[in-house]
XYZ file of C-alpha atoms in Angstrom:
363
model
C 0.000 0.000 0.000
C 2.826 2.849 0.973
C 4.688 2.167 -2.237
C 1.249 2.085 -4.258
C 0.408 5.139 -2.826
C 3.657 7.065 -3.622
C 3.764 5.549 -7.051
C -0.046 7.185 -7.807
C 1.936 10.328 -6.285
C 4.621 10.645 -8.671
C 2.339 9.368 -11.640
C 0.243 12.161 -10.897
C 2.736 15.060 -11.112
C 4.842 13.327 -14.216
C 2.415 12.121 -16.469
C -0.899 13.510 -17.628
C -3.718 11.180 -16.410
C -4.863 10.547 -19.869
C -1.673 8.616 -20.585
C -0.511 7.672 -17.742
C -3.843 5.511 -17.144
C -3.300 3.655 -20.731
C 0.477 3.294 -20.039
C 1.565 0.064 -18.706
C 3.312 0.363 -15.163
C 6.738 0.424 -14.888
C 8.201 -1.248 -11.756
C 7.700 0.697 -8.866
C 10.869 2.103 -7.061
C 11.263 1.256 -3.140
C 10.223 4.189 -1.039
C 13.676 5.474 -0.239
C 14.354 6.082 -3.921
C 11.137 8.019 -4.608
C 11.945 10.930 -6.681
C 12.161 14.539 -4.442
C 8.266 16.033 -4.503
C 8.250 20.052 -5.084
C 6.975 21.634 -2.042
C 3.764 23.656 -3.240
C 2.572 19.851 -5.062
C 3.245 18.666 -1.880
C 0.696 21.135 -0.063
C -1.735 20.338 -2.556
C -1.757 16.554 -2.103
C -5.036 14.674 0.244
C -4.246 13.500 3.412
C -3.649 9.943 2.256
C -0.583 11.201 -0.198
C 0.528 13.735 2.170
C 1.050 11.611 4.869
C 2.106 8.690 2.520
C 5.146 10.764 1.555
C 6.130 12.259 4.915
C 4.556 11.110 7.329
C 7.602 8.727 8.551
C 10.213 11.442 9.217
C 9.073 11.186 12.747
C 9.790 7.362 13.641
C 6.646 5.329 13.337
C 4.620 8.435 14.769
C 2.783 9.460 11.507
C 0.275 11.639 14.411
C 2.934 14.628 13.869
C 2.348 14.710 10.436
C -1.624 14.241 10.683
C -1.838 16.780 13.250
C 0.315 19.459 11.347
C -2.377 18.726 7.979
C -5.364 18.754 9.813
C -4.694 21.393 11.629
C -3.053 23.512 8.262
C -4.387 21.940 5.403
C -7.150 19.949 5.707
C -9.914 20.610 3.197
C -12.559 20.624 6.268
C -10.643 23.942 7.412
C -11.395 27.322 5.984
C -10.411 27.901 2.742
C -8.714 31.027 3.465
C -7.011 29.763 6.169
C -5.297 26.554 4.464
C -4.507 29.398 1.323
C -2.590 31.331 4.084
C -0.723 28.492 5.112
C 0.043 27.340 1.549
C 1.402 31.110 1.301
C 3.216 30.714 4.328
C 5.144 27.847 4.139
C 7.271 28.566 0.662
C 10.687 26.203 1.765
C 11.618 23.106 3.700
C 12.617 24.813 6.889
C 9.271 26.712 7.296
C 7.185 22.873 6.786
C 9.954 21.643 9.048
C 9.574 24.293 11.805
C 5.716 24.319 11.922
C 5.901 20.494 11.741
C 8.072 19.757 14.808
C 6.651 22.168 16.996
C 3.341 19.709 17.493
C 6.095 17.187 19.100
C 6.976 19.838 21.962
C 2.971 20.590 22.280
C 1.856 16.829 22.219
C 2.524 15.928 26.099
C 5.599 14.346 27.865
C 3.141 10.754 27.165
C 3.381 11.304 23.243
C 7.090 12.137 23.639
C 7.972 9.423 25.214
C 6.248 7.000 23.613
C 8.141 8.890 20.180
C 11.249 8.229 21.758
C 10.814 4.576 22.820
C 9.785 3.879 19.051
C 13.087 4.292 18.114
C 15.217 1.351 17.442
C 18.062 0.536 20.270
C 21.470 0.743 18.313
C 22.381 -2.190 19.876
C 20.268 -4.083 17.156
C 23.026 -3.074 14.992
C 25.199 -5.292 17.123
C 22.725 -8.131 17.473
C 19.922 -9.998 16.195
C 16.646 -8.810 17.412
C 15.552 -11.932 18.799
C 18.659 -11.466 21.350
C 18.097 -7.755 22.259
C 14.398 -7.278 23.094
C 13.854 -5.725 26.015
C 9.928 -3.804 25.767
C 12.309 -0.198 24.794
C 13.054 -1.165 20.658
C 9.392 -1.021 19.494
C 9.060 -4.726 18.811
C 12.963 -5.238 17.413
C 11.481 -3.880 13.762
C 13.835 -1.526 12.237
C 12.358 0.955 9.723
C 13.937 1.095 6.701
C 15.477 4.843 7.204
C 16.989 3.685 10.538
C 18.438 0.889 8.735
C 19.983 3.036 6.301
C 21.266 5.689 9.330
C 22.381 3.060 11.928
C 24.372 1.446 8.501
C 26.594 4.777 8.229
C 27.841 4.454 11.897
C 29.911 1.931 11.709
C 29.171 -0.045 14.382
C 29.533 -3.133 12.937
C 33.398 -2.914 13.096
C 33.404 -1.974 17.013
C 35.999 -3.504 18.456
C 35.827 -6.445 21.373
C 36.838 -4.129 23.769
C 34.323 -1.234 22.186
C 31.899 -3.382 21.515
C 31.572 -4.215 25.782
C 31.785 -0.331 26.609
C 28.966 0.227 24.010
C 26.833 -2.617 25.603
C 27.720 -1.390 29.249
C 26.669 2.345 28.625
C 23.354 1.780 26.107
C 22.238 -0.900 29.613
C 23.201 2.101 31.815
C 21.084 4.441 29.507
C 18.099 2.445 29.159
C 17.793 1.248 32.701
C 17.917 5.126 33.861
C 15.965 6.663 31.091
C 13.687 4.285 30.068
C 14.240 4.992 26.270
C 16.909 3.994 23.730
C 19.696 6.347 23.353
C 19.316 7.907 20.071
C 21.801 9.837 18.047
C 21.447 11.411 14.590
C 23.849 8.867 12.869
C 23.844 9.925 9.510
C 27.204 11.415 9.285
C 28.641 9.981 12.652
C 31.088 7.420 13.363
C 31.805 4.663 15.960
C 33.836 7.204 17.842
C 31.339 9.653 17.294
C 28.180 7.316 18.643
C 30.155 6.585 22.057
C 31.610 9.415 22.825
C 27.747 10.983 22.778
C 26.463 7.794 24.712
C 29.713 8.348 27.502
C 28.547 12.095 27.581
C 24.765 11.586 27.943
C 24.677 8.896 29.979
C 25.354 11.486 32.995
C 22.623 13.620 32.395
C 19.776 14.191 34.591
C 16.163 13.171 33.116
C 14.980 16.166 32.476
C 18.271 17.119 30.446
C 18.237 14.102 28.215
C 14.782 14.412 27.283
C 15.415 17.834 25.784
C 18.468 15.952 24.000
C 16.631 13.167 22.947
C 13.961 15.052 21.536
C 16.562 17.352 19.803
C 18.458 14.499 17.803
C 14.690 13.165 17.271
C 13.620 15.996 15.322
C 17.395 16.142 13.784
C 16.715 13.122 12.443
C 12.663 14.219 10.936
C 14.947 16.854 9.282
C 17.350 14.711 7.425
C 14.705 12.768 6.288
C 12.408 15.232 5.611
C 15.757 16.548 2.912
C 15.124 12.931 0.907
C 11.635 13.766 0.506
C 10.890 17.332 -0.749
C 12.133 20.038 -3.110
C 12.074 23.490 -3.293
C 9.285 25.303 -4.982
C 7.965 24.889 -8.513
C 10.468 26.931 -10.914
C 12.939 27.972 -8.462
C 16.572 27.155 -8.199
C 17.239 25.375 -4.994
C 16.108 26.422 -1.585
C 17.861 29.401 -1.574
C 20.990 28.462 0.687
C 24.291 29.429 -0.653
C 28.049 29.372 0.449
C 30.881 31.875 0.516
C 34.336 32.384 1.622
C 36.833 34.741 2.490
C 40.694 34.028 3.221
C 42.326 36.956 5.433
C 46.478 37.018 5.729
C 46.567 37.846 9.905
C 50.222 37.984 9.179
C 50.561 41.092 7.345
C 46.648 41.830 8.344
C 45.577 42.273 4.744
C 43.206 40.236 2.460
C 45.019 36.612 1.200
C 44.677 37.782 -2.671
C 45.954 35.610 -5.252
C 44.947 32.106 -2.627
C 44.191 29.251 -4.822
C 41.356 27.517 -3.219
C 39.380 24.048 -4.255
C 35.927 22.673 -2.907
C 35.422 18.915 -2.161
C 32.140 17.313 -1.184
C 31.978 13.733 -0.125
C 29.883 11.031 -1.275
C 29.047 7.790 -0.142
C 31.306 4.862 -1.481
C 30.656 1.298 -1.756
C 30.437 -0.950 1.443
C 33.655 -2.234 2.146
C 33.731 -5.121 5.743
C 31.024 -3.635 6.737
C 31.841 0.194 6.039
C 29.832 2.799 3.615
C 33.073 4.566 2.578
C 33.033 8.163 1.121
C 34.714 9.955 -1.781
C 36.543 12.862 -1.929
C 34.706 14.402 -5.081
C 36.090 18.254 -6.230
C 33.918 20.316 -7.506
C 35.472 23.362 -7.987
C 38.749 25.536 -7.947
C 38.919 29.239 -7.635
C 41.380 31.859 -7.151
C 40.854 34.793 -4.468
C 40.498 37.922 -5.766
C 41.867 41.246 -4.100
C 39.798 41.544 -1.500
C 40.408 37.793 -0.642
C 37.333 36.573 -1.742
C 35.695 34.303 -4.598
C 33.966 36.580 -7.077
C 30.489 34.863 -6.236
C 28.695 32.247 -4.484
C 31.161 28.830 -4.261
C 27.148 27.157 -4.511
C 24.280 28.055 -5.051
C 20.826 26.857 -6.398
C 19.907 23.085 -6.907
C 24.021 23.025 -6.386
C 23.904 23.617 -2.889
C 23.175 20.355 -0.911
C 23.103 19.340 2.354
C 26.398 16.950 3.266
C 29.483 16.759 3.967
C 32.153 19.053 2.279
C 35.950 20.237 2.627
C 37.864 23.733 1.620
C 41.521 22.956 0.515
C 43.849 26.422 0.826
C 47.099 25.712 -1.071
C 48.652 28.822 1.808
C 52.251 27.543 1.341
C 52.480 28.771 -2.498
C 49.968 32.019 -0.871
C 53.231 32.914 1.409
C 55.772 31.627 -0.765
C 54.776 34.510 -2.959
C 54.203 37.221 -0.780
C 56.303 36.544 2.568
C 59.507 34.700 1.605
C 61.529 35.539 4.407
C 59.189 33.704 6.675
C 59.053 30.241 4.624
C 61.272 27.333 5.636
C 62.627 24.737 3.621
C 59.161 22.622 4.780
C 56.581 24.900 5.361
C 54.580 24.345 8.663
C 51.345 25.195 7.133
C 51.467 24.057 3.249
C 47.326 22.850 2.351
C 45.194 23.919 5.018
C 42.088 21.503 4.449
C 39.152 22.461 6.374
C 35.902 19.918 6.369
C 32.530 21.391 7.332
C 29.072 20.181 6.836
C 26.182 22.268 5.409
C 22.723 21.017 7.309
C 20.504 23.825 5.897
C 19.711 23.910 2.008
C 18.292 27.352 2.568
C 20.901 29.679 4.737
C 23.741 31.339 3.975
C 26.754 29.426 5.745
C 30.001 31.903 5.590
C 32.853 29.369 6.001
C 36.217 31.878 6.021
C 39.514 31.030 6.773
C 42.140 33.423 8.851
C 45.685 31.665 8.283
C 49.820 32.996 9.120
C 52.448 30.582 8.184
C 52.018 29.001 11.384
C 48.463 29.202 12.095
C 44.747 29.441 11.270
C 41.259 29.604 12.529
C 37.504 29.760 10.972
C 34.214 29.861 11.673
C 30.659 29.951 10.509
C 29.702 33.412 9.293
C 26.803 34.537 7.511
């Protein structure tokens, strides 16, 4: 039924109805590889194809997404009032935002019971039928928490990790009464227990707020898969900049050759979704030690991963040779960041001497 129903969804924006109804099907795709939906189609859709296209970005709790269209868009509402929302919500991060706030207004009961539907990570480690203890909701991973839980790597724990992990996750459950969950998407083994080691300390109160936070952090990533920016515009309107300053002689770094990598996910390799180092551009700063434009913009700008490489030892071979040694300290300064928002502006400069550097997100 849920792949039916998002098939009929992206028949009906593609194709007109007269064909598509004498076309033969083609094989329908899984839900993961459903095609992005544009945001205002999206609005327009009945409650049945609304909810069958986002209605799992909250973890088998489809009554956030329900509430948020009955409440905004239902066709028993006003229809001024579901017009003004239409006109309200023009990107991503405005659905998002209106969407998450019915978790924080739906009772510590509902949140809870949101939380323990989330798979315990430990079912990465283990079989379900060995780790079901009433917190996992039933030991039946969805198929996005598959996909997340499959990028963290904890397949490859060590023996000795693999008996800290077990230890802190029992500590966590048996004091919070929910499985610890972590937005896992771009995180690593290291990554995973250094947050359990951290949280496992807090008081109640604290790691509700947390969980909840990396609950809706994870609605968001989803929600990226599943929707598009508006009909006939270029992207969501996000776009990234830079802007290399010379603290040694305190002027702009003109003349900086700079290159722009974004990572991708690799094949699976013992157990591991590598990534690739992809480049997608070069530039050269200009005088005032900027690019001449936007690095990305438009459909170009994507959430992920991504890395600046600043080639500063042939930057102060040129203009400081006195303070160059035969191996310069600082020769390419690469500098990863991640870009979470498809529609901000993230600033991402870099201050550098020969012997040091620092950055951080502008706007």
């Amino acid at each position: 039924v849920e792949i039916w129903r998002q098939w009929r969804v992206r028949i009906r924006y593609s194709c007109p109805s007269s064909v598509s109804a004498r076309r033969p099907s083609p094989p329908l795709p899984l839900p993961s590889t459903m095609a992005k939906i544009k945001i205002n189609l999206l609005l327009s859709l009945s409650a049945d194809d609304f909810l069958s296209h986002i209605g799992g970005i909250y973890e088998k709790t489809p009554w956030v997404v329900s509430q948020f269209y009955d409440e905004n868009l239902s066709p028993a509402l006003d229809a001024a009032a579901v017009a003004a929302a239409k006109e309200r919500i023009t990107d991503v991060k405005i659905l998002f935002d209106e969407i998450k706030r019915y978790v924080r207004a739906g009772g510590r009961e509902k949140q809870l019971a949101l939380l323990k539907s989330h798979p315990d990570l430990c079912l990465k480690l283990d079989p379900p039928s060995k780790r079901s203890d009433g917190t996992t909701g039933g030991g039946i991973i969805t198929q996005e928490s598959r996909q997340e839980q499959g990028r963290a790597g904890l397949s490859t724990l060590t023996p000795e990790e693999r008996t800290k992990f077990r230890e802190l996750n029992d500590r966590y459950k048996d004091k919070f009464r929910f499985p610890f969950i972590l937005a896992v998407r771009n995180a690593s083994k290291h990554t995973v227990l250094s947050a359990l080691e951290g949280r496992v300390n807090s008081s109640p109160e604290e790691e509700l707020g947390c969980a909840l936070s990396q609950v809706d952090k994870i609605a968001w990533m989803r929600l990226l898969t599943k929707v598009d920016c508006v009909e006939g515009a270029d992207g969501h309107g996000g776009f990234l900049t830079c802007h290399v300053l010379d603290t040694a002689d305190g002027v702009p770094a003109s003349g900086m050759r700079v290159e722009l990598y974004r990572y991708e996910d690799g094949p699976e390799r013992d157990g591991i979704r590598t990534q690739q180092r992809i480049l997608l551009k070069s530039f050269v700063t200009n005088s005032d030690g900027r690019l001449d434009g936007p690095a990305l913009k438009g459909a170009e700008f994507r959430e992920g991963s991504y890395e600046w490489a600043f080639y500063a030892g042939d930057y102060f071979a040129k203009h400081t040779l006195s303070r160059i040694s035969g191996t310069p300290f600082l020769d390419v300064v690469p500098l990863r960041f991640g870009l979470d928002d498809p529609t901000e502006h993230y600033h991402v400069p870099l201050l550098v001497s020969p012997w040091s550097y620092s950055t951080y997100r502008g706007s």
